[in-house]
Amino acid sequence: MSLKIYSTLSRKKESFKPLKKGKVNVFVCGPTVYDFSHLGHAKTYVQFDIIVKYLRHLGYDVFYLQNITDIDDKIIKKSHETGEDWKELSKKYKEFYFEDMNSLGVDSVTKYASATDYIKEIISQVKRLLEKGFAYKISDGYYFDLSKDEDYGKLAKRTTLNAEDSVSRIDENDEKKNPGDFCLWKFKKEGEPSWKTDIGEGRPGWHIEDTAITEKEFGSQYDIHGGGLDLIFPHHEAEIAQMESISGKEPLVRYWMHTGFLNINKEKMSKSKGNFSTIREALKSYDLGILRYLFASTHYRKPLDFSPESLENAKNSYERLKNICENLDDDGKLNEESLGDFEEAMDDDFNTPKALQVLWKLVRDDKAKGKYQVIKKIDEIFGFKILEKTKIELPQELKELADEREICRKNKDWKKADELRNKIKSLGYEILDGKDGWEIKKF
Ligand code: AMP
């Protein structure tokens, strides 16, 4: 089987064929940096990290681009609330975001592109939309004219907002030609950051930041665009409208991929609802491997019902898996059959839960040869770190018992040595006698 990807545009799984043989351009919407990232963000970014790592495993040369929204209404609002300069504020949270991604093992991104570094490209896009008659000017900025775009709605299959969308209102102004028209360039308002340009002083609208970035980095068409499903409308729909109107080329993106929400009590985890756990808080109690295991156990398009129990279940499964894997020896062979089963699961629209079943089956098969090499490949893609030996900080009492036992062994006092072994066992550890002294493993 070869790779199939479900595209939101066609609502079908389609055979994957990149625009240029062997090369894949992937763009995923990055965060708006005005607060700490939460576990909902972690789900989306870890799942895309696994997807990109799998594409690279298949041999594709992947350029994974992610934007950072570092100018936006939410940033300005927070800066007004806290009194912190908007630039300092967005810079600070951008750094926190990078730290969080690093702690989660998300290291597949080729380039992070901050919107404020693309003002020239944004202006160029607004101008071209004006020249082609797709945009117009009113008192507070330039807007996209939806009546000029018959295709608007082809991704979301709708043209109006509903509850799951990431915005609740589309740039309000009574002068707009059509209710859904969205802003491309917002004219300067008192107390807001702005750039002096030849179309007027102001700042970019949200949607045009992304098309300006992708046009500069990839050109007017590319392979994969991802994000959470709250971005389908109006954000991704607007991106299509902007870029296809400018270039006259369709489709802007060949495969549109959207992740399902991480929910809490059936509600999307979000900053605005206040029902969130930050990534850094969660990582204080749970390893990156546990969080990544939790996200890999749900298909990326499906919602994940998050609860303390779901985390504990992931922790238990992960620790069982790691306990077996970190003690495996490499026999230098590769179990082709299992690798084939893994690839078959992943080729089916990145079916990570099924791929995990393949991993468990292999791990449990006592007779299988070439396990280690397959597990290593899967581990590199999933980023679990299950082959890394866990460093356990032994309690002082345990070290003393082990040292005492070592002395007994040297003195050939086997009875006392056995008693001490049993004492260590009763504390939940196993003592092994290696040639360089004792080694202790947790049960
Ligand atoms: P934001 O900074 O809120 O615009 O979100 C950045 C990315 O994280 C977008 O792709 C969102 O769709 C995604 N995201 C936000 N909240 C969640 C959630 N609860 N579950 C899954 N993805 C989310």
Short mmCIF file of C-alpha atoms and ligand atoms in Angstrom, two decimals:
data_model
loop_
_atom_site.label_atom_id
_atom_site.label_comp_id
_atom_site.label_asym_id
_atom_site.label_seq_id
_atom_site.Cartn_x
_atom_site.Cartn_y
_atom_site.Cartn_z
CA MET A 1 0.00 0.00 0.00
CA SER A 2 1.20 3.51 -0.66
CA LEU A 3 0.42 6.55 1.44
CA LYS A 4 -3.13 7.84 1.46
CA ILE A 5 -4.11 11.11 3.12
CA TYR A 6 -7.60 12.27 3.99
CA SER A 7 -8.07 15.76 2.61
CA THR A 8 -10.72 18.00 4.13
CA LEU A 9 -11.18 19.57 0.67
CA SER A 10 -12.43 16.34 -0.97
CA ARG A 11 -13.62 14.66 2.28
CA LYS A 12 -11.84 11.54 0.98
CA LYS A 13 -8.64 9.60 1.47
CA GLU A 14 -6.49 10.32 -1.56
CA SER A 15 -3.27 8.75 -2.82
CA PHE A 16 -0.39 10.97 -1.89
CA LYS A 17 1.48 12.51 -4.80
CA PRO A 18 3.61 15.57 -4.10
CA LEU A 19 3.82 18.43 -6.60
CA LYS A 20 7.55 17.80 -7.07
CA LYS A 21 8.77 14.21 -6.95
CA GLY A 22 10.43 13.40 -3.64
CA LYS A 23 9.84 16.88 -2.16
CA VAL A 24 7.01 17.80 0.22
CA ASN A 25 6.12 21.30 1.38
CA VAL A 26 4.10 21.27 4.60
CA PHE A 27 2.64 24.31 6.32
CA VAL A 28 0.95 24.10 9.72
CA CYS A 29 -0.64 27.10 11.43
CA GLY A 30 1.42 27.99 14.47
CA PRO A 31 0.21 29.65 17.66
CA THR A 32 -0.78 33.20 18.44
CA VAL A 33 1.81 34.06 21.05
CA TYR A 34 0.12 35.84 23.95
CA ASP A 35 -0.01 33.10 26.60
CA PHE A 36 1.42 29.69 27.49
CA SER A 37 0.53 26.83 25.18
CA HIS A 38 -1.81 24.15 26.50
CA LEU A 39 -2.34 20.44 25.93
CA GLY A 40 -4.74 21.11 23.04
CA HIS A 41 -1.89 22.79 21.17
CA ALA A 42 0.36 19.91 22.20
CA LYS A 43 -2.02 17.38 20.59
CA THR A 44 -2.02 19.20 17.27
CA TYR A 45 1.74 19.86 17.15
CA VAL A 46 2.83 16.42 18.36
CA GLN A 47 0.52 14.75 15.85
CA PHE A 48 1.96 16.84 12.99
CA ASP A 49 5.46 16.12 14.30
CA ILE A 50 4.74 12.38 13.95
CA ILE A 51 3.23 12.92 10.49
CA VAL A 52 6.28 14.84 9.24
CA LYS A 53 8.69 12.32 10.77
CA TYR A 54 6.82 9.53 9.01
CA LEU A 55 6.98 11.38 5.67
CA ARG A 56 10.74 11.69 6.17
CA HIS A 57 10.93 7.99 7.05
CA LEU A 58 9.31 7.30 3.66
CA GLY A 59 12.22 9.17 2.09
CA TYR A 60 10.55 12.50 1.28
CA ASP A 61 12.55 15.68 1.57
CA VAL A 62 10.09 17.63 3.74
CA PHE A 63 10.15 21.39 4.25
CA TYR A 64 7.99 21.85 7.35
CA LEU A 65 7.05 25.49 7.76
CA GLN A 66 5.15 26.90 10.72
CA ASN A 67 4.06 30.50 11.16
CA ILE A 68 3.99 32.39 14.41
CA THR A 69 1.23 34.96 14.77
CA ASP A 70 3.13 37.66 16.61
CA ILE A 71 0.75 40.52 15.84
CA ASP A 72 -2.97 40.12 16.47
CA ASP A 73 -5.95 41.52 18.40
CA LYS A 74 -5.35 39.06 21.26
CA ILE A 75 -1.73 40.16 21.66
CA ILE A 76 -2.73 43.83 21.67
CA LYS A 77 -5.51 43.17 24.20
CA LYS A 78 -3.14 41.34 26.55
CA SER A 79 -0.53 44.07 26.18
CA HIS A 80 -3.15 46.68 27.16
CA GLU A 81 -4.24 44.56 30.14
CA THR A 82 -0.73 43.93 31.46
CA GLY A 83 0.95 47.17 30.39
CA GLU A 84 3.71 45.12 28.75
CA ASP A 85 4.96 46.27 25.35
CA TRP A 86 3.28 44.09 22.65
CA LYS A 87 6.63 43.26 21.06
CA GLU A 88 8.21 42.15 24.33
CA LEU A 89 5.08 40.19 25.19
CA SER A 90 4.91 38.26 21.91
CA LYS A 91 8.68 37.68 21.95
CA LYS A 92 8.45 36.24 25.46
CA TYR A 93 5.60 33.85 24.65
CA LYS A 94 7.24 32.84 21.38
CA GLU A 95 10.31 31.74 23.36
CA PHE A 96 8.07 29.87 25.83
CA TYR A 97 6.41 28.13 22.89
CA PHE A 98 9.78 27.01 21.51
CA GLU A 99 10.77 25.76 24.96
CA ASP A 100 7.53 23.77 25.23
CA MET A 101 7.94 22.24 21.78
CA ASN A 102 11.51 21.32 22.67
CA SER A 103 10.34 19.65 25.90
CA LEU A 104 7.76 17.69 23.92
CA GLY A 105 10.36 16.48 21.41
CA VAL A 106 8.74 18.44 18.56
CA ASP A 107 11.87 18.99 16.49
CA SER A 108 10.71 18.39 12.92
CA VAL A 109 9.93 22.00 11.97
CA THR A 110 12.32 23.31 9.30
CA LYS A 111 11.44 26.98 9.71
CA TYR A 112 9.35 29.12 12.04
CA ALA A 113 8.15 32.28 10.26
CA SER A 114 6.96 35.23 12.33
CA ALA A 115 4.26 37.31 10.66
CA THR A 116 5.95 40.62 11.45
CA ASP A 117 8.94 39.58 9.30
CA TYR A 118 6.65 39.40 6.24
CA ILE A 119 5.03 42.86 6.17
CA LYS A 120 6.48 43.60 2.69
CA GLU A 121 4.97 40.37 1.32
CA ILE A 122 1.62 41.09 3.00
CA ILE A 123 1.43 44.55 1.40
CA SER A 124 2.29 43.05 -1.98
CA GLN A 125 -0.62 40.60 -1.63
CA VAL A 126 -3.11 43.32 -0.63
CA LYS A 127 -2.02 45.42 -3.61
CA ARG A 128 -2.43 42.53 -6.05
CA LEU A 129 -5.90 41.76 -4.66
CA LEU A 130 -6.84 45.43 -5.13
CA GLU A 131 -5.45 45.49 -8.68
CA LYS A 132 -7.42 42.37 -9.61
CA GLY A 133 -10.64 43.74 -8.12
CA PHE A 134 -10.91 41.26 -5.23
CA ALA A 135 -10.38 43.86 -2.50
CA TYR A 136 -11.82 47.24 -1.54
CA LYS A 137 -11.11 50.02 0.91
CA ILE A 138 -13.41 51.31 3.69
CA SER A 139 -12.83 53.56 6.69
CA ASP A 140 -10.90 51.07 8.85
CA GLY A 141 -9.00 49.05 6.26
CA TYR A 142 -8.92 46.91 3.12
CA TYR A 143 -11.32 43.99 2.84
CA PHE A 144 -11.70 40.93 0.64
CA ASP A 145 -14.87 41.09 -1.49
CA LEU A 146 -16.58 37.72 -1.20
CA SER A 147 -19.04 38.49 -4.00
CA LYS A 148 -16.06 38.22 -6.40
CA ASP A 149 -15.24 34.68 -5.31
CA GLU A 150 -17.79 32.09 -6.42
CA ASP A 151 -15.77 29.28 -4.88
CA TYR A 152 -15.79 30.68 -1.35
CA GLY A 153 -16.86 27.89 1.03
CA LYS A 154 -15.42 25.01 -0.94
CA LEU A 155 -13.23 23.79 1.93
CA ALA A 156 -15.67 24.23 4.82
CA LYS A 157 -18.76 23.53 2.65
CA ARG A 158 -20.32 26.59 4.23
CA THR A 159 -19.90 30.35 4.16
CA THR A 160 -21.14 31.30 7.60
CA LEU A 161 -19.75 30.86 11.09
CA ASN A 162 -20.67 28.11 13.49
CA ALA A 163 -19.80 27.18 17.06
CA GLU A 164 -16.58 25.20 16.47
CA ASP A 165 -14.82 28.04 14.59
CA SER A 166 -11.81 29.75 16.13
CA VAL A 167 -13.38 33.20 15.71
CA SER A 168 -16.82 34.28 16.86
CA ARG A 169 -17.13 37.36 14.62
CA ILE A 170 -15.72 38.29 11.23
CA ASP A 171 -14.17 41.79 11.30
CA GLU A 172 -17.23 43.93 12.04
CA ASN A 173 -17.88 47.15 10.06
CA ASP A 174 -21.24 48.37 8.68
CA GLU A 175 -19.56 49.66 5.54
CA LYS A 176 -18.61 46.14 4.42
CA LYS A 177 -20.06 45.01 1.08
CA ASN A 178 -20.89 41.49 2.29
CA PRO A 179 -21.31 40.33 5.90
CA GLY A 180 -18.56 37.69 5.59
CA ASP A 181 -15.93 39.99 4.02
CA PHE A 182 -12.72 39.75 6.04
CA CYS A 183 -10.05 42.34 6.67
CA LEU A 184 -6.72 42.22 4.82
CA TRP A 185 -5.08 45.33 6.27
CA LYS A 186 -6.35 47.23 9.34
CA PHE A 187 -5.70 50.98 9.47
CA LYS A 188 -3.88 52.37 12.47
CA LYS A 189 -5.86 52.91 15.68
CA GLU A 190 -4.65 54.90 18.66
CA GLY A 191 -2.55 52.79 21.01
CA GLU A 192 -2.09 49.95 18.52
CA PRO A 193 1.11 48.87 16.77
CA SER A 194 1.32 49.81 13.12
CA TRP A 195 3.57 49.82 10.07
CA LYS A 196 3.92 52.81 7.69
CA THR A 197 3.32 51.52 4.15
CA ASP A 198 2.27 52.97 0.81
CA ILE A 199 -1.27 51.56 1.21
CA GLY A 200 -1.61 53.36 4.55
CA GLU A 201 -0.34 52.97 8.09
CA GLY A 202 -1.72 49.91 9.84
CA ARG A 203 -1.29 46.23 10.59
CA PRO A 204 -2.13 42.96 8.84
CA GLY A 205 -5.37 40.99 9.04
CA TRP A 206 -4.91 37.45 10.37
CA HIS A 207 -5.52 35.35 7.24
CA ILE A 208 -3.17 37.23 4.94
CA GLU A 209 -0.20 36.62 7.23
CA ASP A 210 -0.21 32.95 6.26
CA THR A 211 -0.60 33.30 2.50
CA ALA A 212 2.17 35.93 2.44
CA ILE A 213 4.47 33.56 4.30
CA THR A 214 3.67 30.48 2.21
CA GLU A 215 3.89 32.37 -1.10
CA LYS A 216 7.36 33.62 -0.14
CA GLU A 217 8.61 30.23 1.08
CA PHE A 218 6.80 27.76 -1.22
CA GLY A 219 5.23 29.71 -4.09
CA SER A 220 1.53 29.86 -4.93
CA GLN A 221 0.83 26.13 -4.55
CA TYR A 222 2.07 23.50 -2.14
CA ASP A 223 1.39 20.02 -0.83
CA ILE A 224 0.02 19.93 2.72
CA HIS A 225 -1.62 22.50 4.97
CA GLY A 226 -2.50 21.55 8.52
CA GLY A 227 -4.06 22.91 11.67
CA GLY A 228 -6.86 22.20 14.14
CA LEU A 229 -10.37 21.89 12.74
CA ASP A 230 -11.38 25.21 14.32
CA LEU A 231 -9.25 26.85 11.63
CA ILE A 232 -11.14 25.45 8.62
CA PHE A 233 -13.55 28.37 8.68
CA PRO A 234 -12.99 31.21 8.16
CA HIS A 235 -9.17 31.03 8.39
CA HIS A 236 -8.28 28.37 5.84
CA GLU A 237 -11.21 29.23 3.62
CA ALA A 238 -9.91 32.82 3.53
CA GLU A 239 -6.39 31.63 2.70
CA ILE A 240 -7.75 29.79 -0.34
CA ALA A 241 -9.77 32.85 -1.40
CA GLN A 242 -6.76 35.16 -1.11
CA MET A 243 -4.10 33.06 -2.76
CA GLU A 244 -6.17 31.52 -5.55
CA SER A 245 -7.52 34.97 -6.44
CA ILE A 246 -4.01 36.39 -6.59
CA SER A 247 -2.37 33.57 -8.53
CA GLY A 248 -5.31 32.30 -10.59
CA LYS A 249 -3.97 28.81 -9.78
CA GLU A 250 -5.93 26.02 -8.09
CA PRO A 251 -5.62 24.36 -5.69
CA LEU A 252 -3.58 26.43 -3.26
CA VAL A 253 -3.05 23.24 -1.28
CA ARG A 254 -3.30 19.64 -2.45
CA TYR A 255 -4.04 18.00 0.96
CA TRP A 256 -5.81 19.87 3.75
CA MET A 257 -5.27 18.06 7.07
CA HIS A 258 -7.15 18.94 10.26
CA THR A 259 -6.70 17.62 13.76
CA GLY A 260 -9.60 16.85 16.10
CA PHE A 261 -9.82 18.73 19.39
CA LEU A 262 -8.46 17.76 22.71
CA ASN A 263 -11.61 18.10 24.81
CA ILE A 264 -12.27 18.35 28.51
CA ASN A 265 -15.75 17.30 29.63
CA LYS A 266 -16.78 17.30 25.96
CA GLU A 267 -15.61 20.91 25.50
CA LYS A 268 -12.59 22.05 23.49
CA MET A 269 -9.63 22.91 25.70
CA SER A 270 -8.97 26.59 25.11
CA LYS A 271 -7.44 29.65 26.66
CA SER A 272 -10.67 31.60 26.39
CA LYS A 273 -12.75 28.96 28.24
CA GLY A 274 -10.13 28.74 30.95
CA ASN A 275 -10.38 24.91 30.98
CA PHE A 276 -6.75 24.33 30.08
CA SER A 277 -3.62 22.70 31.47
CA THR A 278 -0.41 24.20 30.17
CA ILE A 279 2.19 21.97 28.56
CA ARG A 280 4.81 22.95 31.09
CA GLU A 281 2.54 22.14 34.02
CA ALA A 282 1.69 18.70 32.59
CA LEU A 283 5.36 17.95 31.94
CA LYS A 284 6.14 18.41 35.63
CA SER A 285 4.20 15.21 36.39
CA TYR A 286 4.28 13.32 33.09
CA ASP A 287 7.22 12.58 30.78
CA LEU A 288 7.16 13.69 27.18
CA GLY A 289 6.91 9.99 26.23
CA ILE A 290 3.66 9.64 28.16
CA LEU A 291 2.11 12.71 26.54
CA ARG A 292 3.24 11.61 23.09
CA TYR A 293 1.85 8.11 23.77
CA LEU A 294 -1.50 9.66 24.73
CA PHE A 295 -1.63 11.68 21.49
CA ALA A 296 -0.49 8.75 19.33
CA SER A 297 -3.23 6.52 20.78
CA THR A 298 -5.85 8.75 19.16
CA HIS A 299 -6.06 9.19 15.40
CA TYR A 300 -5.10 12.78 14.55
CA ARG A 301 -8.52 13.56 13.02
CA LYS A 302 -10.40 12.27 16.06
CA PRO A 303 -11.17 14.16 19.26
CA LEU A 304 -9.37 13.13 22.43
CA ASP A 305 -11.37 13.17 25.64
CA PHE A 306 -8.80 14.33 28.11
CA SER A 307 -9.07 13.51 31.81
CA PRO A 308 -6.73 12.59 34.67
CA GLU A 309 -7.70 8.94 34.02
CA SER A 310 -6.78 9.14 30.33
CA LEU A 311 -3.35 10.46 31.33
CA GLU A 312 -2.91 7.73 33.95
CA ASN A 313 -3.90 5.05 31.41
CA ALA A 314 -1.36 6.41 28.94
CA LYS A 315 1.25 6.48 31.71
CA ASN A 316 0.63 2.84 32.64
CA SER A 317 0.73 1.60 29.05
CA TYR A 318 3.78 3.69 28.25
CA GLU A 319 5.70 2.52 31.29
CA ARG A 320 4.90 -1.13 30.55
CA LEU A 321 6.09 -0.64 26.99
CA LYS A 322 9.24 1.16 28.00
CA ASN A 323 10.04 -1.34 30.69
CA ILE A 324 10.18 -4.11 28.10
CA CYS A 325 11.86 -2.12 25.34
CA GLU A 326 14.66 -0.52 27.32
CA ASN A 327 15.92 -3.99 28.21
CA LEU A 328 15.92 -5.35 24.65
CA ASP A 329 19.14 -6.35 22.94
CA ASP A 330 19.92 -5.44 19.34
CA ASP A 331 20.45 -8.61 17.30
CA GLY A 332 21.46 -6.46 14.30
CA LYS A 333 18.55 -7.75 12.18
CA LEU A 334 15.42 -5.94 10.99
CA ASN A 335 12.03 -7.62 11.22
CA GLU A 336 10.77 -6.68 7.74
CA GLU A 337 7.29 -8.08 8.33
CA SER A 338 6.60 -5.93 11.37
CA LEU A 339 8.04 -2.85 9.71
CA GLY A 340 5.72 -3.58 6.76
CA ASP A 341 2.71 -3.85 9.12
CA PHE A 342 3.68 -0.57 10.78
CA GLU A 343 4.00 1.18 7.42
CA GLU A 344 0.69 -0.24 6.26
CA ALA A 345 -1.03 1.28 9.31
CA MET A 346 0.70 4.64 8.87
CA ASP A 347 0.08 4.68 5.11
CA ASP A 348 -3.62 4.60 5.90
CA ASP A 349 -3.90 8.32 6.69
CA PHE A 350 -1.34 8.08 9.51
CA ASN A 351 -3.29 5.59 11.59
CA THR A 352 -1.16 5.85 14.72
CA PRO A 353 -3.50 3.82 17.02
CA LYS A 354 -3.24 0.89 14.60
CA ALA A 355 0.53 1.39 14.34
CA LEU A 356 0.70 1.20 18.14
CA GLN A 357 -1.06 -2.18 18.02
CA VAL A 358 1.64 -3.38 15.61
CA LEU A 359 4.28 -2.14 18.04
CA TRP A 360 2.68 -3.96 20.99
CA LYS A 361 2.28 -7.17 18.98
CA LEU A 362 5.97 -7.12 18.09
CA VAL A 363 7.05 -6.26 21.62
CA ARG A 364 5.03 -9.16 23.04
CA ASP A 365 6.26 -11.69 20.50
CA ASP A 366 9.01 -13.56 22.33
CA LYS A 367 10.12 -15.44 19.25
CA ALA A 368 10.39 -12.51 16.83
CA LYS A 369 13.84 -11.72 15.48
CA GLY A 370 14.98 -8.23 14.51
CA LYS A 371 12.67 -6.50 16.99
CA TYR A 372 15.08 -3.87 18.20
CA GLN A 373 15.72 -2.29 14.82
CA VAL A 374 11.99 -1.98 14.04
CA ILE A 375 11.19 -0.57 17.46
CA LYS A 376 14.04 1.92 16.98
CA LYS A 377 12.53 3.16 13.70
CA ILE A 378 9.04 3.44 15.21
CA ASP A 379 10.46 5.17 18.26
CA GLU A 380 12.25 7.75 16.12
CA ILE A 381 8.95 8.58 14.38
CA PHE A 382 6.75 8.58 17.49
CA GLY A 383 9.42 10.20 19.69
CA PHE A 384 8.62 8.01 22.72
CA LYS A 385 12.22 7.40 23.81
CA ILE A 386 11.28 3.87 24.86
CA LEU A 387 14.74 2.48 24.16
CA GLU A 388 16.48 4.98 26.41
CA LYS A 389 17.34 3.50 29.76
CA THR A 390 15.38 5.21 32.52
CA LYS A 391 17.70 6.82 35.00
CA ILE A 392 16.26 6.05 38.40
CA GLU A 393 17.34 8.02 41.37
CA LEU A 394 17.76 5.28 43.97
CA PRO A 395 16.72 5.98 47.54
CA GLN A 396 19.73 6.20 49.87
CA GLU A 397 18.41 3.26 51.92
CA LEU A 398 18.50 1.07 48.82
CA LYS A 399 22.08 2.01 47.95
CA GLU A 400 23.18 1.18 51.47
CA LEU A 401 21.45 -2.22 51.33
CA ALA A 402 23.07 -2.97 47.98
CA ASP A 403 26.53 -1.98 49.24
CA GLU A 404 26.08 -4.08 52.39
CA ARG A 405 25.06 -7.04 50.23
CA GLU A 406 28.13 -6.58 48.04
CA ILE A 407 30.33 -6.86 51.15
CA CYS A 408 28.46 -10.04 52.22
CA ARG A 409 29.04 -11.53 48.77
CA LYS A 410 32.75 -10.74 48.92
CA ASN A 411 32.85 -12.43 52.34
CA LYS A 412 30.88 -15.37 50.92
CA ASP A 413 28.12 -14.78 53.48
CA TRP A 414 25.44 -16.04 51.05
CA LYS A 415 22.71 -16.32 53.66
CA LYS A 416 22.92 -12.65 54.63
CA ALA A 417 23.30 -11.67 50.96
CA ASP A 418 20.02 -13.47 50.16
CA GLU A 419 18.26 -11.82 53.05
CA LEU A 420 19.34 -8.44 51.75
CA ARG A 421 18.20 -9.34 48.22
CA ASN A 422 14.75 -10.14 49.65
CA LYS A 423 14.68 -6.89 51.57
CA ILE A 424 15.48 -4.99 48.39
CA LYS A 425 12.74 -6.96 46.61
CA SER A 426 10.23 -6.00 49.29
CA LEU A 427 10.99 -2.34 48.45
CA GLY A 428 10.00 -3.00 44.80
CA TYR A 429 13.45 -3.42 43.23
CA GLU A 430 15.50 -6.22 41.77
CA ILE A 431 19.25 -6.39 42.33
CA LEU A 432 21.44 -7.84 39.61
CA ASP A 433 25.08 -8.78 39.96
CA GLY A 434 27.09 -7.44 37.03
CA LYS A 435 30.84 -7.70 36.49
CA ASP A 436 31.23 -4.04 37.51
CA GLY A 437 29.21 -4.45 40.70
CA TRP A 438 25.49 -4.32 41.41
CA GLU A 439 22.73 -2.93 39.24
CA ILE A 440 19.21 -2.23 40.43
CA LYS A 441 15.99 -2.35 38.38
CA LYS A 442 12.52 -1.27 39.44
CA PHE A 443 9.83 -3.97 39.13
P1 AMP B 1 -4.21 29.07 18.59
O1 AMP B 1 -2.93 29.63 19.12
O2 AMP B 1 -5.29 28.99 19.58
O3 AMP B 1 -4.61 29.73 17.31
O4 AMP B 1 -3.94 27.52 18.22
C1 AMP B 1 -2.82 27.04 17.53
C2 AMP B 1 -3.14 25.67 16.96
O5 AMP B 1 -3.53 24.76 18.00
C3 AMP B 1 -4.27 25.66 15.93
O6 AMP B 1 -3.97 24.72 14.91
C4 AMP B 1 -5.44 25.19 16.74
O7 AMP B 1 -6.42 24.59 15.93
C5 AMP B 1 -4.80 24.19 17.67
N1 AMP B 1 -5.59 23.99 18.89
C6 AMP B 1 -6.02 24.93 19.77
N2 AMP B 1 -6.77 24.36 20.75
C7 AMP B 1 -6.81 23.04 20.48
C8 AMP B 1 -7.44 21.91 21.11
N3 AMP B 1 -8.15 22.02 22.23
N4 AMP B 1 -7.26 20.68 20.56
C9 AMP B 1 -6.52 20.52 19.43
N5 AMP B 1 -5.91 21.55 18.78
C10 AMP B 1 -6.06 22.79 19.29
#
